[in-house]
mmCIF file of C-alpha atoms and ligand atoms in Angstrom:
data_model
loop_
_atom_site.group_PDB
_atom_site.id
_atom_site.type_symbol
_atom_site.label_atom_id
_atom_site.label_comp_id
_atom_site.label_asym_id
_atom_site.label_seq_id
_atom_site.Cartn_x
_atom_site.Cartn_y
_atom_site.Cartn_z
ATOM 1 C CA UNK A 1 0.000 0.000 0.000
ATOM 2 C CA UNK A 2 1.680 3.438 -1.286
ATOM 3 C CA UNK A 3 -0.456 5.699 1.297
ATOM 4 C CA UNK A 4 -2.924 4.238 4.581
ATOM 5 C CA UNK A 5 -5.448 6.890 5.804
ATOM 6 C CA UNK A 6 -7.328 6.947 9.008
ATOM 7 C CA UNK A 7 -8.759 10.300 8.745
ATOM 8 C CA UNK A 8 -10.868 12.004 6.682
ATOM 9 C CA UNK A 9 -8.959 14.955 6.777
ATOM 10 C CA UNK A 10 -5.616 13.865 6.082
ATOM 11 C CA UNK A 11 -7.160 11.947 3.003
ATOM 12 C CA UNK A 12 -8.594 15.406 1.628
ATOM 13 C CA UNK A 13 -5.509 17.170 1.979
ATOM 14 C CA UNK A 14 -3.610 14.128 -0.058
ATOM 15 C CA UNK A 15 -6.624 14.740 -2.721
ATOM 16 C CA UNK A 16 -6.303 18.426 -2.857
ATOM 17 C CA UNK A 17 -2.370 17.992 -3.505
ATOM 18 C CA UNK A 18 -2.808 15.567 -6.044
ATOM 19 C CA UNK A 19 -5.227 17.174 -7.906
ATOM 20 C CA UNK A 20 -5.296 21.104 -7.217
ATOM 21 C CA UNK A 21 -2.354 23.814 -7.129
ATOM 22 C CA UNK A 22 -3.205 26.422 -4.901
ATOM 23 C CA UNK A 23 0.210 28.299 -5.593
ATOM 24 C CA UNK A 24 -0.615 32.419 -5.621
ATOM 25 C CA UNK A 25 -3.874 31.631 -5.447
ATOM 26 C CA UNK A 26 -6.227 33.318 -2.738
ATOM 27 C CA UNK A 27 -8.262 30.598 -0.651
ATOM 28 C CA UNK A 28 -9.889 30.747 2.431
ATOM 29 C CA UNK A 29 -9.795 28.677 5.843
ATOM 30 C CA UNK A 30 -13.714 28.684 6.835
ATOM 31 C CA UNK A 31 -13.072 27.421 10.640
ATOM 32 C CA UNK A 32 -9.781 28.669 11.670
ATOM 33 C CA UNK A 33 -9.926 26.545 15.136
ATOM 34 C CA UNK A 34 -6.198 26.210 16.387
ATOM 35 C CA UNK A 35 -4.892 27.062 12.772
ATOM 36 C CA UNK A 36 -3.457 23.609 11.523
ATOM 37 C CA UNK A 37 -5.351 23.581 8.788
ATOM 38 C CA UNK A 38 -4.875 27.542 8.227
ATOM 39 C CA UNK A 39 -0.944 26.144 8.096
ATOM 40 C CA UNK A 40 -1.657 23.878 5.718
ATOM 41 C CA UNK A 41 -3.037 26.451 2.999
ATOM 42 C CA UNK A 42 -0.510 28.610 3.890
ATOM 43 C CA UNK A 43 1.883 26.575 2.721
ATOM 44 C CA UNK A 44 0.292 25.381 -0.427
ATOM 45 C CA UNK A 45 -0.715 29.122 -1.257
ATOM 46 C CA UNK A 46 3.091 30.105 -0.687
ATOM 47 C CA UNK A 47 4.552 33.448 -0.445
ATOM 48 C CA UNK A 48 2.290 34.971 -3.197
ATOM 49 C CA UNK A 49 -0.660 33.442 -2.664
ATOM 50 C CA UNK A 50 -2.897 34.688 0.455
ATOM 51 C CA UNK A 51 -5.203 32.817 2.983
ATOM 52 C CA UNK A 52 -8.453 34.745 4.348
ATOM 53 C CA UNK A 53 -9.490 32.502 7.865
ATOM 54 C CA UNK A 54 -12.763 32.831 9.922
ATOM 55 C CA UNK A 55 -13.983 31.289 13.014
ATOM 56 C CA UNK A 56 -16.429 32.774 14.954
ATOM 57 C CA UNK A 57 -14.035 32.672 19.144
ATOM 58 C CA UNK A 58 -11.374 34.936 19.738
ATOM 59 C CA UNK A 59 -9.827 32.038 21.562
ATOM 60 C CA UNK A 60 -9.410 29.881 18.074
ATOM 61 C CA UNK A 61 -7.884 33.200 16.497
ATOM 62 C CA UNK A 62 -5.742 33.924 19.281
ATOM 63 C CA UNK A 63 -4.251 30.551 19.521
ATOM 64 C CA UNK A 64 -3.610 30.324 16.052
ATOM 65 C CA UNK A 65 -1.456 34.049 15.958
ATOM 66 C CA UNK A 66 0.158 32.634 18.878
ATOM 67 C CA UNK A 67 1.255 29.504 17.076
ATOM 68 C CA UNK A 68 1.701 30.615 13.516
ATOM 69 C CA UNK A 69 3.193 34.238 14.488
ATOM 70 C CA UNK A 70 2.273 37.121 11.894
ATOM 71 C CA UNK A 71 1.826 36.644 8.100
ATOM 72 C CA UNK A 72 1.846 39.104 5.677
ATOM 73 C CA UNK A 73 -0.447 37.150 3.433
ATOM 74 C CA UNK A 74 -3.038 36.067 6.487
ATOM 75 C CA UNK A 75 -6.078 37.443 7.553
ATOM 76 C CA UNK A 76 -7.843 36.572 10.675
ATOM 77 C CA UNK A 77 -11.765 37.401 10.735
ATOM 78 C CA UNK A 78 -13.592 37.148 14.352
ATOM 79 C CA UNK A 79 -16.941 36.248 11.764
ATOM 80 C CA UNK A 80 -18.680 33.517 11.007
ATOM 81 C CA UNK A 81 -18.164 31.988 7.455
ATOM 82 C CA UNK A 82 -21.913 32.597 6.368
ATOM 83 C CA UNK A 83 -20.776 36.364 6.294
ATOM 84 C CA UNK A 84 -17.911 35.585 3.804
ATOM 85 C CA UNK A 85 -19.898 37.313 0.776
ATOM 86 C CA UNK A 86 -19.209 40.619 3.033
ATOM 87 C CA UNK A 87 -15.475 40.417 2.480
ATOM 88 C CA UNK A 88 -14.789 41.599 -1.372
ATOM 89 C CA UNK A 89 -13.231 38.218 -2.503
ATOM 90 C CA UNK A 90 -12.488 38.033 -6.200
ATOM 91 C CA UNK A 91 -12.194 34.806 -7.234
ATOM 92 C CA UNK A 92 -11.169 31.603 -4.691
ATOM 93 C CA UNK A 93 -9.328 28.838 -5.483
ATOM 94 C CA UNK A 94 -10.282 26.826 -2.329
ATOM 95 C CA UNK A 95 -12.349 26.733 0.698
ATOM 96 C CA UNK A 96 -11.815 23.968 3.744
ATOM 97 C CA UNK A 97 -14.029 23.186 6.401
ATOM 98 C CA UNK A 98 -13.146 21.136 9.293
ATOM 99 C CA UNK A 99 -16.965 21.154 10.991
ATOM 100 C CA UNK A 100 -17.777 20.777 14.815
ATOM 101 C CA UNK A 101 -16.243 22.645 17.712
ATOM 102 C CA UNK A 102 -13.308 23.263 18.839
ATOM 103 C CA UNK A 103 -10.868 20.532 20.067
ATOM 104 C CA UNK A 104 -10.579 20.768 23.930
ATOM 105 C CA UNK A 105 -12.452 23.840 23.442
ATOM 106 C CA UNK A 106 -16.486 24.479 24.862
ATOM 107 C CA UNK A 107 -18.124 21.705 22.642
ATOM 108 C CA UNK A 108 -21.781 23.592 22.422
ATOM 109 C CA UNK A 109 -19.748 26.180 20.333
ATOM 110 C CA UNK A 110 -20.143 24.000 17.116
ATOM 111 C CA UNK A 111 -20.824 24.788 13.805
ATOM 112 C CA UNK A 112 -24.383 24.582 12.513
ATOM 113 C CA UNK A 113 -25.837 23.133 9.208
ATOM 114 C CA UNK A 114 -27.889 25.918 8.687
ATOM 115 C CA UNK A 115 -24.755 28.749 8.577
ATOM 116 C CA UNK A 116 -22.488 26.216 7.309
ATOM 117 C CA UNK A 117 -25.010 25.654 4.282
ATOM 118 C CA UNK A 118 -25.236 29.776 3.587
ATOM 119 C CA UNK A 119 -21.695 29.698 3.451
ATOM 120 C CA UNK A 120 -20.914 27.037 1.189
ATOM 121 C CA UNK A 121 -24.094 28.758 -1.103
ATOM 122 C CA UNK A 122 -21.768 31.585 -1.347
ATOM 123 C CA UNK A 123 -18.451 29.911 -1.352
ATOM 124 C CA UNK A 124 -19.647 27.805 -4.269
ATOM 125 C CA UNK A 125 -21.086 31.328 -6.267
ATOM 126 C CA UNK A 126 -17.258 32.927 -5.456
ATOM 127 C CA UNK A 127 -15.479 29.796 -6.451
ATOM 128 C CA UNK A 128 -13.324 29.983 -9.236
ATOM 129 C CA UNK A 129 -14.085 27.771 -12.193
ATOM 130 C CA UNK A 130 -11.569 24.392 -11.423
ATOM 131 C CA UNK A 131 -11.708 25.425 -7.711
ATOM 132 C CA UNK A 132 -13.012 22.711 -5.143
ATOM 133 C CA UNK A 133 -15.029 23.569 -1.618
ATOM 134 C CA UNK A 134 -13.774 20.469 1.110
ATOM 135 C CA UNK A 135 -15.966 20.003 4.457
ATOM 136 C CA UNK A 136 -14.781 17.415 7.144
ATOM 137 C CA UNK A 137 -17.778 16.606 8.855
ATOM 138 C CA UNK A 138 -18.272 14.690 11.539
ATOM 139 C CA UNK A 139 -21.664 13.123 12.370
ATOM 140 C CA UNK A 140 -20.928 11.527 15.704
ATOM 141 C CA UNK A 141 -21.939 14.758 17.766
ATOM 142 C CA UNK A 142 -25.730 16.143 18.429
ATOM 143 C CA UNK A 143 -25.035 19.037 16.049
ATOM 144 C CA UNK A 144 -23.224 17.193 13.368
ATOM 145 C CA UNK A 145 -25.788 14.307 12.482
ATOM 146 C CA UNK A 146 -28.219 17.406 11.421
ATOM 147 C CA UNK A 147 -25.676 19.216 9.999
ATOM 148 C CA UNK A 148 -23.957 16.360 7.499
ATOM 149 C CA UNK A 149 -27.649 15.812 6.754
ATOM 150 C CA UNK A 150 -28.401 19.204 5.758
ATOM 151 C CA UNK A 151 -25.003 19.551 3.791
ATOM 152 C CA UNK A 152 -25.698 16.538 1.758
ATOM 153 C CA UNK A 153 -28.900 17.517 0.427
ATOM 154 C CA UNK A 154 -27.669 20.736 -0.185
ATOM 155 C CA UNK A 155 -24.625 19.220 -2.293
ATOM 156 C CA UNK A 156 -27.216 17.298 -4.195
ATOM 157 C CA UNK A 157 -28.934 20.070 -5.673
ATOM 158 C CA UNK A 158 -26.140 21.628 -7.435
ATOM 159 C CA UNK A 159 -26.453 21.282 -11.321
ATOM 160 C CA UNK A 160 -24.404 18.760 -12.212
ATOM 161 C CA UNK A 161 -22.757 20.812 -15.569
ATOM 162 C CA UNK A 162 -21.213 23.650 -13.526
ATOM 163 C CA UNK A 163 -20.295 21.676 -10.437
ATOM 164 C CA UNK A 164 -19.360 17.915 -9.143
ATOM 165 C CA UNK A 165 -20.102 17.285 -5.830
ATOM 166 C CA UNK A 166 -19.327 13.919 -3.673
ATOM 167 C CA UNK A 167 -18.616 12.368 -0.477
ATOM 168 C CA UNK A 168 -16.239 9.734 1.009
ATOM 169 C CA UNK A 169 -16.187 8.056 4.286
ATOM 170 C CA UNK A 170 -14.716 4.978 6.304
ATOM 171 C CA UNK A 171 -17.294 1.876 6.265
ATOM 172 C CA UNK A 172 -16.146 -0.199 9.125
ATOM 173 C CA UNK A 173 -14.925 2.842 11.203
ATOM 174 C CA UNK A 174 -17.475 2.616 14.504
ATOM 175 C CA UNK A 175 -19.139 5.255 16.139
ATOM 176 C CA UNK A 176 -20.067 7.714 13.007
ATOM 177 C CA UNK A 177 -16.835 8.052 11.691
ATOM 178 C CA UNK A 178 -15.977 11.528 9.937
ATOM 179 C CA UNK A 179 -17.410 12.006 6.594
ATOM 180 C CA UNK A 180 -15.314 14.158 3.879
ATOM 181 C CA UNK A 181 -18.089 16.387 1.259
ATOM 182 C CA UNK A 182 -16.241 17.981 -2.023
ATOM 183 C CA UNK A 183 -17.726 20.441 -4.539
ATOM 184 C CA UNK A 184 -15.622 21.096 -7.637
ATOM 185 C CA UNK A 185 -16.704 23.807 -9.818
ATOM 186 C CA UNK A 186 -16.539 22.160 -13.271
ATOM 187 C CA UNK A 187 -14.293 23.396 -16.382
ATOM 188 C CA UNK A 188 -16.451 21.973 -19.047
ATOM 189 C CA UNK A 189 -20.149 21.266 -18.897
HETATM 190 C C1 SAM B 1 -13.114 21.473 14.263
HETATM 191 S S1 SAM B 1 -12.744 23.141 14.641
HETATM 192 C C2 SAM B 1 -11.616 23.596 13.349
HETATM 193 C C3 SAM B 1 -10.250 22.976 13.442
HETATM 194 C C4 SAM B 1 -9.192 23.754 12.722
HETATM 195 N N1 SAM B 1 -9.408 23.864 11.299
HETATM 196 C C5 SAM B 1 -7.781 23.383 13.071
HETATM 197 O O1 SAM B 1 -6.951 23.184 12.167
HETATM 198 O O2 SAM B 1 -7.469 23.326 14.263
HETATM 199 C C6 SAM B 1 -14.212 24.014 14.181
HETATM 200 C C7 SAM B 1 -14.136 25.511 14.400
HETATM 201 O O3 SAM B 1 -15.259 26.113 13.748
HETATM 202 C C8 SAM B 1 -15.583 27.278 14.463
HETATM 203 N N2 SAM B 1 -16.924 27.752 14.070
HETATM 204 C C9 SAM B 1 -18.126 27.425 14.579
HETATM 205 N N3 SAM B 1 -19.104 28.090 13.909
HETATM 206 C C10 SAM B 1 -18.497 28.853 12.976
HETATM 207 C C11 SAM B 1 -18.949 29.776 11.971
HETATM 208 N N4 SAM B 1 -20.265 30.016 11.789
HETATM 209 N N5 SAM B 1 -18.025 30.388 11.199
HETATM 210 C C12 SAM B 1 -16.702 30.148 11.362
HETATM 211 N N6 SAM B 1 -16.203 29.299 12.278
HETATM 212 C C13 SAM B 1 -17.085 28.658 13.071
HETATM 213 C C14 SAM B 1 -15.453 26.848 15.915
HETATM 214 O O4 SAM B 1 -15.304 27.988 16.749
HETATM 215 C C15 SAM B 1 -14.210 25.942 15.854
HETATM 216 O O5 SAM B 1 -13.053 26.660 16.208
#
C-alpha cells in the first residue's frame, strides 16, 4: 500500500495535492480553530498566494497568531463563514471546512448546518471555475448528524454541468466516523 489513511482529513488534503495547485492563489480557511489547517493552505498558497481565515471565538484566532506568528499574506476574521460574501473576494481557489467545535475547546460552540449551508451557497457562487469547496464533517456529535444531513442535500442540488459534488467516508470505522463532502466547480459542462 503506497499511502494508509485513518482520517478524513488527512485523506482530503492528499486529494487536494494531487489534484489542485493552490500556488498564488487566494483561498480561504472557513473554521480557523487552532490554525493547523490555516498552516496547511498557507503553505500550499506560498509566499504569493494569500489565505483569508474565519472562526467565529477569539480564543481559536488567538491561539492560532500565537502559534503561527504574523503573516503578511493572512487574515484573521472574528466572523462567522456565512458572512464571507461581506469580504470583497475576487475569485477563490479553495475553501476547507473542518466542521464541529473546537478541540478541547467548549463543545456547544459548534458549527451549525444551517450557517455552514449559507456559506458554502456563497463559497460555491465565489469559487473559481476548477476550484473545489472540502468540508470534514463529523456526524458523531448532536449538532453534526443534522448538519452532514443538511449539507448533503444541499450538495445534491447543485447542477451537475457547472459543479461535481461527492462524499467519502470509512465503512467499518465505529461510532459515526468523519465524513469528507467535495464540490468542484466544473471546467467543461
Ligand atoms: C473542528 S474546529 C476547526 C479545526 C481547525 N481547522 C484546526 O486546524 O485546528 C471548528 C471551528 O469552527 C468554528 N466555528 C463554529 N461556527 C463557525 C462559523 N459560523 N463560522 C466560522 N467558524 C465557526 C469553531 O469555533 C471551531 O473553532
Amino acid at each position: 500500500m503506497k499511502h494508509e489513511f485513518n482520517s478524513a482529513m488527512a485523506f482530503s488534503k492528499f486529494y487536494l495535492q494531487q489534484n489542485y495547485s493552490f500556488e498564488g492563489e487566494a483561498v480561504i480557511d472557513a473554521t480557523v480553530g487552532n490554525g493547523h489547517d490555516t498552516e496547511w493552505l498557507l503553505e500550499a498558497v506560498g509566499p504569493e498566494g494569500h489565505v483569508t481565515g474565519f472562526d467565529i471565538q477569539a480564543e481559536a484566532l488567538e491561539s492560532t497568531r500565537n502559534r503561527l506568528g504574523n503573516f503578511e499574506n493572512l487574515a484573521l476574521q472574528l466572523d462567522g463563514h456565512e458572512n464571507l460574501m461581506q469580504y470583497g473576494f475576487q475569485e477563490i481557489a479553495c475553501v476547507l471546512y473542518n466542521l464541529g467545535y473546537l478541540p478541547r475547546g467548549d463543545k456547544s460552540i459548534s458549527t451549525q448546518g444551517t450557517t455552514t449551508i449559507q456559506s458554502i451557497q456563497a463559497a460555491s457562487e465565489l469559487l473559481k471555475v476548477g476550484g473545489v469547496i472540502m468540508m470534514i464533517a463529523y456526524p458523531g456529535h448532536n449538532a453534526g448528524k443534522a448538519e452532514c444531513e443538511g449539507v448533503e442535500s444541499h450538495l445534491a442540488t447543485y447542477d451537475q454541468r457547472r459543479f461535481q459534488t461527492w462524499k467519502f467516508t470509512f465503512l467499518n470505522q465505529k461510532n459515526n466516523p468523519p465524513v469528507m463532502y467535495c464540490l468542484e466547480k466544473r471546467r467543461t459542462s
